[in-house]
PDB file of C-alpha atoms in Angstrom:
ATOM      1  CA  UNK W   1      54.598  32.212 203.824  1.00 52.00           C
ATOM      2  CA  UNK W   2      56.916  35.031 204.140  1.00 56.00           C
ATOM      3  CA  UNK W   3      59.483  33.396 202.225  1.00 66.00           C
ATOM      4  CA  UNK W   4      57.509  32.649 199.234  1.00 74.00           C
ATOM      5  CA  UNK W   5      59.631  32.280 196.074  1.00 79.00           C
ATOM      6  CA  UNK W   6      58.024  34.753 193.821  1.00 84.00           C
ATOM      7  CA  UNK W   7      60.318  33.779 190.708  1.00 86.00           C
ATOM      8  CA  UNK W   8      58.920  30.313 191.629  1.00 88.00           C
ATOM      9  CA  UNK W   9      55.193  31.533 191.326  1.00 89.00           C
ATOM     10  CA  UNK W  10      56.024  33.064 187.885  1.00 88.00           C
ATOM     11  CA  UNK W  11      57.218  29.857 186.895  1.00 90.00           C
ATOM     12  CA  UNK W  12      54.264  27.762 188.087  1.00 91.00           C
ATOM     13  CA  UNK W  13      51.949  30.115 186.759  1.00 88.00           C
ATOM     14  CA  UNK W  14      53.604  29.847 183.010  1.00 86.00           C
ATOM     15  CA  UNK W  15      53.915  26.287 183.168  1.00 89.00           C
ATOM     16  CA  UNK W  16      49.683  26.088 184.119  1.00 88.00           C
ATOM     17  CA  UNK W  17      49.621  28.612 181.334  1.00 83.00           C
ATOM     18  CA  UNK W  18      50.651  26.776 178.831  1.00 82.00           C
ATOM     19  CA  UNK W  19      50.139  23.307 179.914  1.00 85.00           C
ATOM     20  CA  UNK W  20      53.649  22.628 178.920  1.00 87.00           C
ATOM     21  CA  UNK W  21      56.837  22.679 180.848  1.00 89.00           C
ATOM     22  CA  UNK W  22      59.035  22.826 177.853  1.00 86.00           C
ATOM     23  CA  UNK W  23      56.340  26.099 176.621  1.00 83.00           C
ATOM     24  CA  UNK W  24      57.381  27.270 179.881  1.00 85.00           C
ATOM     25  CA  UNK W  25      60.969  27.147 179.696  1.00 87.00           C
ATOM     26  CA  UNK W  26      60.610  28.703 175.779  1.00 82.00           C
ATOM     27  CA  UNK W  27      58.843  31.548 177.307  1.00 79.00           C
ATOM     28  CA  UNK W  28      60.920  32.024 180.027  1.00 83.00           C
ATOM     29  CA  UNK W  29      64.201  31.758 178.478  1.00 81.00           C
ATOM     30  CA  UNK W  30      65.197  28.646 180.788  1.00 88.00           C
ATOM     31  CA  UNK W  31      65.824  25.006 180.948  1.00 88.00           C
ATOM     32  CA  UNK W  32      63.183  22.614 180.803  1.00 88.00           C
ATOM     33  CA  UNK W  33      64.761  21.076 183.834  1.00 88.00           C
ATOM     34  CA  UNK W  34      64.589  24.418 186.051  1.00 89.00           C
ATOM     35  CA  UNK W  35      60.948  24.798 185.361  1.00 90.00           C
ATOM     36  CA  UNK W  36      60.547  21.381 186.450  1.00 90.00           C
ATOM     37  CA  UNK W  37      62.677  21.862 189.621  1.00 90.00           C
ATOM     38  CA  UNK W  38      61.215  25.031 190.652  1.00 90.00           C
ATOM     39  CA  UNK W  39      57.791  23.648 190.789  1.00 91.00           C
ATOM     40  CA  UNK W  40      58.577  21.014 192.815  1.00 90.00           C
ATOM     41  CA  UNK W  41      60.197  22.967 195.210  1.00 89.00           C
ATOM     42  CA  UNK W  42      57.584  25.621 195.557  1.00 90.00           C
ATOM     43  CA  UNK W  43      55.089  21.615 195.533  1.00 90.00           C
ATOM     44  CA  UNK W  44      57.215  21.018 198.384  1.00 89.00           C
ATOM     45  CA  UNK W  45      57.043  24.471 200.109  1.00 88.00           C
ATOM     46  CA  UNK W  46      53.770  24.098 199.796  1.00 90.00           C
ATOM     47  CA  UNK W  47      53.263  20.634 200.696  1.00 90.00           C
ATOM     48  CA  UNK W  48      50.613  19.988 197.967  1.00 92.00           C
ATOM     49  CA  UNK W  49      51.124  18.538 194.114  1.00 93.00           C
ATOM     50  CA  UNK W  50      49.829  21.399 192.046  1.00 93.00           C
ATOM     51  CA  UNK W  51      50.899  19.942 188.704  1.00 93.00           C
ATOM     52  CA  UNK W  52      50.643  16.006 187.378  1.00 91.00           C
ATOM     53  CA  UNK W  53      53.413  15.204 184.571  1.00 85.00           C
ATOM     54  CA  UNK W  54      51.526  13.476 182.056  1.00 83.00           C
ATOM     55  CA  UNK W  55      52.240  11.536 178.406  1.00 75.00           C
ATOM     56  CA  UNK W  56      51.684  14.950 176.881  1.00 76.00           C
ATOM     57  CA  UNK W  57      52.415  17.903 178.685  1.00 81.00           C
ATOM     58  CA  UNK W  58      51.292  18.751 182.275  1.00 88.00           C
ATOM     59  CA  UNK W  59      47.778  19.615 184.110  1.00 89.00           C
ATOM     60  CA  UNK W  60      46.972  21.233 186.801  1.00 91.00           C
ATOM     61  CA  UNK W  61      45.808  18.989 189.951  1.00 92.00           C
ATOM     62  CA  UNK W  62      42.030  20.760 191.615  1.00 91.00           C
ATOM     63  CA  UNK W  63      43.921  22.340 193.921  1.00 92.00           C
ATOM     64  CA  UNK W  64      47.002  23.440 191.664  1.00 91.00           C
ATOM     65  CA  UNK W  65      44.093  24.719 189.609  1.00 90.00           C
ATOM     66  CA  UNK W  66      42.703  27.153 192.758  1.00 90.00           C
ATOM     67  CA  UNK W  67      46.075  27.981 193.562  1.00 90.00           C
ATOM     68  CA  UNK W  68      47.064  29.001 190.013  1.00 90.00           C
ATOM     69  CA  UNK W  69      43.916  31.843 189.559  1.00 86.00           C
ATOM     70  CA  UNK W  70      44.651  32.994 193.153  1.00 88.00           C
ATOM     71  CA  UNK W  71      48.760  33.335 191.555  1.00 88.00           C
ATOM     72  CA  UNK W  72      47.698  34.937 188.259  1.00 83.00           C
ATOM     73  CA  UNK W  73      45.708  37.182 189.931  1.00 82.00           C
ATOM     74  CA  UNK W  74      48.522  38.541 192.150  1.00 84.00           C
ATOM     75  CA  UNK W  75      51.059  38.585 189.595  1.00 82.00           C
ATOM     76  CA  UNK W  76      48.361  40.926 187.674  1.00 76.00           C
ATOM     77  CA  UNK W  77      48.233  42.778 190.942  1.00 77.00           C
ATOM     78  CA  UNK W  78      52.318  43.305 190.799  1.00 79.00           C
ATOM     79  CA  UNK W  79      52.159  44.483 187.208  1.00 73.00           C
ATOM     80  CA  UNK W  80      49.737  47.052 187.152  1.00 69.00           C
ATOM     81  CA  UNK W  81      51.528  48.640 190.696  1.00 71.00           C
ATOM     82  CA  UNK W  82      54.562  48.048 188.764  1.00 70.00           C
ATOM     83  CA  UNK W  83      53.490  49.918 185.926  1.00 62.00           C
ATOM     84  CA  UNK W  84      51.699  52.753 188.067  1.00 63.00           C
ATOM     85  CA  UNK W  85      55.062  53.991 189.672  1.00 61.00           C
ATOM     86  CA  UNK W  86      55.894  54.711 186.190  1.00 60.00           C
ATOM     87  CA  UNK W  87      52.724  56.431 184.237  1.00 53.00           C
ATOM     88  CA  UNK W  88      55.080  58.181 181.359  1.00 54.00           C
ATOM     89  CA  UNK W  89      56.378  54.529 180.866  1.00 62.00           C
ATOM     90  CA  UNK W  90      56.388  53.955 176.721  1.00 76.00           C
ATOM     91  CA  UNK W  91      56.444  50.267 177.051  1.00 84.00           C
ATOM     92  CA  UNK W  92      53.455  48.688 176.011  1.00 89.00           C
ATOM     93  CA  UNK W  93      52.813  44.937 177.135  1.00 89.00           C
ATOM     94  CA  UNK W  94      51.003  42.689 174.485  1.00 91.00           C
ATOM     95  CA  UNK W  95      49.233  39.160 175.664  1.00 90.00           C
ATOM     96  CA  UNK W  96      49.712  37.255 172.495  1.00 91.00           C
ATOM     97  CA  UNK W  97      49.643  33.609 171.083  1.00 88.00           C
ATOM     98  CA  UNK W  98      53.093  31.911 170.235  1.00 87.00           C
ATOM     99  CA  UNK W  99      52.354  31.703 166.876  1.00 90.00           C
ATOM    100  CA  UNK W 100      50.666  35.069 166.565  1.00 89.00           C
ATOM    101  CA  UNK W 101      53.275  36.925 167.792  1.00 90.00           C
ATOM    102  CA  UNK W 102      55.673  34.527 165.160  1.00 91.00           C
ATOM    103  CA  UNK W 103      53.979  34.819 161.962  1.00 93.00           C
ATOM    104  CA  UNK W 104      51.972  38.153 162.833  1.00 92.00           C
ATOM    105  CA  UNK W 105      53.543  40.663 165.335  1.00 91.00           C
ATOM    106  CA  UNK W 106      57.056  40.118 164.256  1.00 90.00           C
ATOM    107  CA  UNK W 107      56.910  41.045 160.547  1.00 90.00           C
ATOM    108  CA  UNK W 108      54.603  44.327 161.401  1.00 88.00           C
ATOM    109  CA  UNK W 109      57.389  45.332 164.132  1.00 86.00           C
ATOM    110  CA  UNK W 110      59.084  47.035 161.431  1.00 85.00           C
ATOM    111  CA  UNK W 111      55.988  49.557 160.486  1.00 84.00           C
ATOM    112  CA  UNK W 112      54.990  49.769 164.159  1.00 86.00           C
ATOM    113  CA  UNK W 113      58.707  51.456 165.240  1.00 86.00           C
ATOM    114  CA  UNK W 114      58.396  53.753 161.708  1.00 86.00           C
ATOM    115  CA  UNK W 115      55.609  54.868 163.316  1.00 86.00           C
ATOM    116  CA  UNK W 116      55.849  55.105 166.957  1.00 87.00           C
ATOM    117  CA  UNK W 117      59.483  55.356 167.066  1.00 87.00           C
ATOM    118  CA  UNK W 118      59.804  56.522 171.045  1.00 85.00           C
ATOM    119  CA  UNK W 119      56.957  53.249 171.962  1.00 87.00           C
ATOM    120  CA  UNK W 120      58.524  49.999 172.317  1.00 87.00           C
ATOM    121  CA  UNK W 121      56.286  46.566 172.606  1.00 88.00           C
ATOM    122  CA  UNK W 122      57.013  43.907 174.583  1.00 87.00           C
ATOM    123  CA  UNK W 123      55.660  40.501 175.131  1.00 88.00           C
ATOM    124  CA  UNK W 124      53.927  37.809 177.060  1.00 85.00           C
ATOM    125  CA  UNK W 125      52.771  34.612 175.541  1.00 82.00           C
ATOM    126  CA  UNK W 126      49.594  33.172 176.376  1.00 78.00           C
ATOM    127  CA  UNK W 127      47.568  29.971 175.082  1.00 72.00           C
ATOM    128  CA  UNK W 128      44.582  30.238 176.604  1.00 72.00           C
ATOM    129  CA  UNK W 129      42.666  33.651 177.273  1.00 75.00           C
ATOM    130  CA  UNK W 130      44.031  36.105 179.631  1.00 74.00           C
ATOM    131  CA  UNK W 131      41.531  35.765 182.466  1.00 73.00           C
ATOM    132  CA  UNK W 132      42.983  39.019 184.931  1.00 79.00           C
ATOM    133  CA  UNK W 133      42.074  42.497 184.954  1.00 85.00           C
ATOM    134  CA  UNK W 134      44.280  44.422 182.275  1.00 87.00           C
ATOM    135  CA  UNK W 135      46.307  47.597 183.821  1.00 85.00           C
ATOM    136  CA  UNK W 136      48.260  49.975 182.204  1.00 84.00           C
ATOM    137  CA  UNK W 137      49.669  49.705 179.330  1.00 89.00           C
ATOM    138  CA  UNK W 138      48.387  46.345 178.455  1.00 90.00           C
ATOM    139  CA  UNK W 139      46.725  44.907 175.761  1.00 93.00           C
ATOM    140  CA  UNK W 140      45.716  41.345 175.313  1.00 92.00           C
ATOM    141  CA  UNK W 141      44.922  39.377 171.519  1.00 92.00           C
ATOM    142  CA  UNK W 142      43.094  36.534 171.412  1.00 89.00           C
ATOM    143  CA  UNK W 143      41.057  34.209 169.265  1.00 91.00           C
ATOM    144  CA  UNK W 144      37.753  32.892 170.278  1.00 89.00           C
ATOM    145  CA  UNK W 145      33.683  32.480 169.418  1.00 90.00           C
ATOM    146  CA  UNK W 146      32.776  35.461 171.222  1.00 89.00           C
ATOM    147  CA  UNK W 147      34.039  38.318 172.631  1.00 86.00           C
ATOM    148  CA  UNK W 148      33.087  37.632 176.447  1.00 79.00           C
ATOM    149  CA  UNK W 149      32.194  40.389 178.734  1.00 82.00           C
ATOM    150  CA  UNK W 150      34.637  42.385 181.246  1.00 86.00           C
ATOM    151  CA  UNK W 151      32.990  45.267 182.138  1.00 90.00           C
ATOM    152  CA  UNK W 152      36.719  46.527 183.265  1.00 91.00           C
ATOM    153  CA  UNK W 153      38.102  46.169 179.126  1.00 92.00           C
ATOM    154  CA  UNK W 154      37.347  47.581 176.064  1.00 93.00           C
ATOM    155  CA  UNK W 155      37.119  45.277 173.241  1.00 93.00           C
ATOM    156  CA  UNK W 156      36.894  44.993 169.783  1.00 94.00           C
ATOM    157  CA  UNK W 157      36.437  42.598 167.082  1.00 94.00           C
ATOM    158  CA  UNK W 158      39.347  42.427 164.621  1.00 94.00           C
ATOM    159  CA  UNK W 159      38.362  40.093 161.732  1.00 94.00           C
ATOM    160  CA  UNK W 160      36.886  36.524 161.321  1.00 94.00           C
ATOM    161  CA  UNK W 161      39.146  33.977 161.306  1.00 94.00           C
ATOM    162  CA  UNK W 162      39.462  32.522 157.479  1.00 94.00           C
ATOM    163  CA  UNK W 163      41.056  29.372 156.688  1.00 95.00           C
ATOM    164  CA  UNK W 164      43.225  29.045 153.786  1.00 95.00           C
ATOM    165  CA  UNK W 165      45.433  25.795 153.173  1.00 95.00           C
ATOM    166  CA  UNK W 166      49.437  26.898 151.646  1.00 95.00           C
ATOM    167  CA  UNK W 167      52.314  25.467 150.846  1.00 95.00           C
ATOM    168  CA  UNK W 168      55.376  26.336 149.485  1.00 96.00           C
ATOM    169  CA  UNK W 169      55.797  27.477 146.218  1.00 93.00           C
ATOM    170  CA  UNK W 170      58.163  24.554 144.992  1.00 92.00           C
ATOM    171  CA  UNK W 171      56.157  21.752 146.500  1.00 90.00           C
ATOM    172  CA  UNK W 172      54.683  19.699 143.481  1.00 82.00           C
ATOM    173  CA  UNK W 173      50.688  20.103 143.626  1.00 73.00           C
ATOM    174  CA  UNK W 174      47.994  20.381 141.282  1.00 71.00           C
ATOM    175  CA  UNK W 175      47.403  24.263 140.103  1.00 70.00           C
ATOM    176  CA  UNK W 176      45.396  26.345 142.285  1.00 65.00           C
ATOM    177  CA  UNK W 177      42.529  26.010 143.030  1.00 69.00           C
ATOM    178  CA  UNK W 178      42.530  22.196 144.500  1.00 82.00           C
ATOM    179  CA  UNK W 179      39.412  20.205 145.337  1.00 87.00           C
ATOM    180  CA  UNK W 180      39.079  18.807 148.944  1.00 90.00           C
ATOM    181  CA  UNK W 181      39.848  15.262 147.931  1.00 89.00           C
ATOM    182  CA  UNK W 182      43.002  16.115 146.035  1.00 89.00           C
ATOM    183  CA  UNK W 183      43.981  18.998 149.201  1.00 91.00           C
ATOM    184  CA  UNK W 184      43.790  16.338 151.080  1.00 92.00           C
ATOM    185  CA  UNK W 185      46.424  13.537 149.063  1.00 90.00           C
ATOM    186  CA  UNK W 186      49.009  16.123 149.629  1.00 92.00           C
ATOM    187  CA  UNK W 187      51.183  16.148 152.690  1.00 94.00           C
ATOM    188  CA  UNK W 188      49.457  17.622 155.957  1.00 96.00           C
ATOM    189  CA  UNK W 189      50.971  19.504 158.655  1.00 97.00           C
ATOM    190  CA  UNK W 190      48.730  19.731 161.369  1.00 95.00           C
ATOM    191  CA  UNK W 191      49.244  22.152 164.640  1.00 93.00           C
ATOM    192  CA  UNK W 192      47.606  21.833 167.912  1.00 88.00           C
ATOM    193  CA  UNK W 193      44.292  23.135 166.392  1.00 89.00           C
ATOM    194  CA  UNK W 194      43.959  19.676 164.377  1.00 91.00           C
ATOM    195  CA  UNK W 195      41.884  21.396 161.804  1.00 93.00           C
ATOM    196  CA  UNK W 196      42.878  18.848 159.155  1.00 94.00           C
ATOM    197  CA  UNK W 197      41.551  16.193 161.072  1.00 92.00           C
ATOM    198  CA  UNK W 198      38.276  17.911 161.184  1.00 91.00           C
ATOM    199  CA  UNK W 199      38.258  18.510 157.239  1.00 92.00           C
ATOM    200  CA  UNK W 200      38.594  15.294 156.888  1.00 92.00           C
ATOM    201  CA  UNK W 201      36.263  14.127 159.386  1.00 90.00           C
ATOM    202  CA  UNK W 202      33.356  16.926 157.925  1.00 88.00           C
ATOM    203  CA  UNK W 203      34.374  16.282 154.341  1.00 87.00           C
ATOM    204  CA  UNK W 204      33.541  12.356 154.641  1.00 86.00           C
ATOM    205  CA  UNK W 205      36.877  11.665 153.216  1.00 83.00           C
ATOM    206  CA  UNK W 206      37.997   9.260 155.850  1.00 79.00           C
ATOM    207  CA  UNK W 207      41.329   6.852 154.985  1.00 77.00           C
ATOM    208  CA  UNK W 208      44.703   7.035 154.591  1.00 81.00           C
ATOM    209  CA  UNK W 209      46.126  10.644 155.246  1.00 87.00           C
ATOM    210  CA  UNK W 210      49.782  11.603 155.476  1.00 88.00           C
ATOM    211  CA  UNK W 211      49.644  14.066 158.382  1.00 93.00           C
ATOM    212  CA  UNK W 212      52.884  15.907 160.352  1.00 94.00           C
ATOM    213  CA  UNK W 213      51.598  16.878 163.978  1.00 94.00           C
ATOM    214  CA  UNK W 214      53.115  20.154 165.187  1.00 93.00           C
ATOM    215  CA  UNK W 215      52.144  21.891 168.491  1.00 85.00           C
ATOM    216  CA  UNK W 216      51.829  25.392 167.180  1.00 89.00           C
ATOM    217  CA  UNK W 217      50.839  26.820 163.926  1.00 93.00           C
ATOM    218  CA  UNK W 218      53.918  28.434 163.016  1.00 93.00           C
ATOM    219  CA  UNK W 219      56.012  25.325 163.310  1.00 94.00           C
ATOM    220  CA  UNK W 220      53.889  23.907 160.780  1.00 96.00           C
ATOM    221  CA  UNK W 221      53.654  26.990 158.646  1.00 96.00           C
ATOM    222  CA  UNK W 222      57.568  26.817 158.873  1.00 96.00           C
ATOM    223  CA  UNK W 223      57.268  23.316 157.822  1.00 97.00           C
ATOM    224  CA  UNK W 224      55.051  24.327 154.380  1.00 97.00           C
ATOM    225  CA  UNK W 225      57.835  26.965 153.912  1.00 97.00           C
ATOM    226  CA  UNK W 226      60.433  24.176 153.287  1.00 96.00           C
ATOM    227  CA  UNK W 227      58.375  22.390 151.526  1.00 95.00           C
ATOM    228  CA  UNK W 228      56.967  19.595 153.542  1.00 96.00           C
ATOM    229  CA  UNK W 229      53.520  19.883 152.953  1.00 95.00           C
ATOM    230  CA  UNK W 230      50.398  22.070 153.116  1.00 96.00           C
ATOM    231  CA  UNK W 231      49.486  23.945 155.775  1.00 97.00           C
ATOM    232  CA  UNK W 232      45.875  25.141 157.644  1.00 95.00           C
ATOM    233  CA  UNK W 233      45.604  28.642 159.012  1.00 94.00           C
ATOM    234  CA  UNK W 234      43.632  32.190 159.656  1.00 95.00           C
ATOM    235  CA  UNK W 235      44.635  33.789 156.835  1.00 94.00           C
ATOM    236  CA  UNK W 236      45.608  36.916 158.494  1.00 92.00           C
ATOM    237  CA  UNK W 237      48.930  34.691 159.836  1.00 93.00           C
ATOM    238  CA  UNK W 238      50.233  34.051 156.725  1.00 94.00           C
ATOM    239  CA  UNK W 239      49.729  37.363 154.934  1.00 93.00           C
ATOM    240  CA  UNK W 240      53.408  37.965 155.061  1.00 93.00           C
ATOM    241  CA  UNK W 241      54.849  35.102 154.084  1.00 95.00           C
ATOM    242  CA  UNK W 242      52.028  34.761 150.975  1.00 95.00           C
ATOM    243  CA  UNK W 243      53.947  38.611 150.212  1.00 93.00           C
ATOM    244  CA  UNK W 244      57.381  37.615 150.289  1.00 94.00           C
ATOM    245  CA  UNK W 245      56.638  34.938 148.133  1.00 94.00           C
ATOM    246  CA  UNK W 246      57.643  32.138 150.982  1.00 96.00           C
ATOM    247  CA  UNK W 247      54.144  30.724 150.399  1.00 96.00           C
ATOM    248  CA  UNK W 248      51.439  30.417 148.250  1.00 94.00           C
ATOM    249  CA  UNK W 249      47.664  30.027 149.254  1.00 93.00           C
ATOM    250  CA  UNK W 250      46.018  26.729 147.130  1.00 92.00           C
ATOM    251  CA  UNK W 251      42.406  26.297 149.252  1.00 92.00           C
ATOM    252  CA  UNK W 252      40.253  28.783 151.050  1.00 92.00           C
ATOM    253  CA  UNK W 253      37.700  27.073 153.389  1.00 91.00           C
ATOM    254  CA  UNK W 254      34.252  27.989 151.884  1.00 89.00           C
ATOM    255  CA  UNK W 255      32.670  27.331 155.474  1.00 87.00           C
ATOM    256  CA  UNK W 256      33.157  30.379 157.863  1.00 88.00           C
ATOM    257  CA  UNK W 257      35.390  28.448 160.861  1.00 89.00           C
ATOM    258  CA  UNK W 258      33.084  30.338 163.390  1.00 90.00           C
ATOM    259  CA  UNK W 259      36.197  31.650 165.488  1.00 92.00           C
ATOM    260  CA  UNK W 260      37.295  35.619 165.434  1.00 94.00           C
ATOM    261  CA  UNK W 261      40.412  37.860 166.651  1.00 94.00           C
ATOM    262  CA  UNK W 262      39.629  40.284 169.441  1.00 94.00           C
ATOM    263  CA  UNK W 263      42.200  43.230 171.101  1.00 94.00           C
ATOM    264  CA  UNK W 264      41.223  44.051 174.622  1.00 93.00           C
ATOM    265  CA  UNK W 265      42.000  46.887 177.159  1.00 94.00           C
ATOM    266  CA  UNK W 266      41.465  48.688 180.139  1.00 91.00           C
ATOM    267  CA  UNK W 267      39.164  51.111 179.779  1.00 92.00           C
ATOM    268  CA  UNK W 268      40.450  52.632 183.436  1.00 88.00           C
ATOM    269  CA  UNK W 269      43.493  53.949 181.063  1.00 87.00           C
ATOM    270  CA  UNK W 270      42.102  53.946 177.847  1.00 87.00           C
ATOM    271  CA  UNK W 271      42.824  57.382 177.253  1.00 88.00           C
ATOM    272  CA  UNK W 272      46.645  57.259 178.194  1.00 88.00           C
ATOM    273  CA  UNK W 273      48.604  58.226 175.108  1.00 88.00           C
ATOM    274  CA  UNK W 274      50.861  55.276 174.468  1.00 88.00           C
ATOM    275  CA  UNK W 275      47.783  52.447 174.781  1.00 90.00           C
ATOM    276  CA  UNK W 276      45.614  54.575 172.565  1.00 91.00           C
ATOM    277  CA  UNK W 277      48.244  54.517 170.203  1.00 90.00           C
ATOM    278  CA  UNK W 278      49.055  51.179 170.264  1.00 92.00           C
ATOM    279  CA  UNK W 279      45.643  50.457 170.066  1.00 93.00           C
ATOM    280  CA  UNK W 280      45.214  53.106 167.192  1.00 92.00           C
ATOM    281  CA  UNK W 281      47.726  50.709 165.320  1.00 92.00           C
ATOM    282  CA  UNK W 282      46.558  47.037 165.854  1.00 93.00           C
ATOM    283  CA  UNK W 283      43.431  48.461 163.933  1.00 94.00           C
ATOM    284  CA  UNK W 284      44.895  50.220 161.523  1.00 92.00           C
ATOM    285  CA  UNK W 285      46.991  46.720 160.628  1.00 91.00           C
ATOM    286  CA  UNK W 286      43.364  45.133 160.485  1.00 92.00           C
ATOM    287  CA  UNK W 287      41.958  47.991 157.904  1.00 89.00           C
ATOM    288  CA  UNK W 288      39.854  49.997 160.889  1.00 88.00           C
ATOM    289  CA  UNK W 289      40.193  52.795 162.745  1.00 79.00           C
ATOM    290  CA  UNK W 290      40.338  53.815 166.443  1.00 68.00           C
ATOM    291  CA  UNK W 291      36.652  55.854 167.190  1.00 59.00           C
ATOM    292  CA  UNK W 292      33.856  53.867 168.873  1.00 47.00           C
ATOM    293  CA  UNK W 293      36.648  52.229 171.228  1.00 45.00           C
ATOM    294  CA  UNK W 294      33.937  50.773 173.540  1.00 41.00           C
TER     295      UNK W 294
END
């Protein structure tokens, strides 16, 4: 195994990841095609399947799914060496969803490098919880029911997630605010999180519903921004384009969705200046501050 293709482990482990080869490639900043080819070379190095191509996306096989923890695990291992042979780095790594980095990260950028002008972010996407050890200089945001326990992080609880339907501001609609039944006559865009389907569903409006599938939120928040439809998400995503005018917000879910935003980090190097400060900001964007960082 001495000539294991490391690139080709980074590749694998993206594409398990995100359960997507073409996710993959996004992320990575390559072809479709050479995700696909590097897995089945390192399949073929390894002389097991790891990954089955399906209708939708990819999965991993049992063993590609043993494999994969044992490869996230090392690549952890080779970023937080990485990062130790440089402890005055300023680069702060953030684990981040697509579509939070899109609609949330990106327009804050601007106050975070006011601020913090020597401290430059980077980073990785994720769709499903980061399940490693953090190391330096790493942070990780994520949505979920609970906050889990890793005696190894800190973490803290960001905000509820609150869902508010939008659309654009030229799309023809009733004035705000809309009932359910008329919300849902308009045109739908959906994402991944298919939380239409489940107003519908929990709303006993069952029937005829025009609904646009997207894979990520932001594609269909983009969507509702050119006006072709109404869009479901956490409030706290669309806060910038509701300022700018791009959108406007028509229904707020009276039901609390039951999901919440967390930040986690190491507590081995929670006290290292550029994390704490990072840190310091994600709460500040969130209305708290940094004491009680346990």
């Amino acid at each position: 195994m001495e000539n294991m293709n490391l690139n080709a482990l980074r590749v694998f482990a993206m594409a398990a990841r995100h359960g997507s080869f073409q996710r993959a490639a996004e992320a990575l900043h390559i072809s479709q095609g050479a995700v696909s080819q590097r897995i089945k070379h390192l399949e073929a190095y390894l002389g097991v399947v790891l990954i089955e191509r399906q209708a939708r996306g990819v999965a991993l096989t049992p063993k590609g799914s043993t494999f994969h923890a044992s490869v996230e695990e090392a690549l952890g291992i080779l970023t937080a060496a990485t990062a130790e042979l440089d402890q005055s780095s300023r680069k702060i790594m953030l684990h981040i969803g697509s579509s939070f980095a899109a609609k949330w990260l990106m327009p804050s950028m601007r106050a975070h490098t006011a601020r913090f002008p020597d401290l430059s972010l980077a980073t990785e996407i994720y769709d499903s919880i980061l399940d490693r050890n953090l190391g330096r200089n790493e942070l990780a945001l994520w949505p979920a029911k609970a906050p889990g326990h890793n005696p190894a992080h800190h973490v803290r609880h960001l905000c509820a997630l609150e869902l508010v339907a939008v659309c654009s501001p030229n799309l023809q609609r009733p004035d705000w605010p809309v009932d359910v039944e008329t919300l849902l006559s308009l045109p739908l865009l959906q994402d991944a999180n298919s939380r239409w389907e489940r107003l519908i569903e929990d709303s006993g409006h069952a029937g005829e519903h025009s609904i646009l599938n997207f894979d990520r939120s932001a594609l269909a928040l983009d969507a509702a921004i050119h006006g072709h439809g109404v869009a479901i998400a956490p409030s706290f995503m669309i806060e910038a384009d509701l300022r700018e005018k791009r959108l406007i917000e028509i229904w707020h879910s009276p039901e609390a969705s039951g999901e919440h935003l967390f930040v986690s980090w190491s507590k081995l190097h929670g006290e290292e200046k550029p994390l704490k400060q990072t840190v310091a900001w994600i709460l500040s964007e969130f209305g708290m501050d940094a004491e009680d960082q346990s």
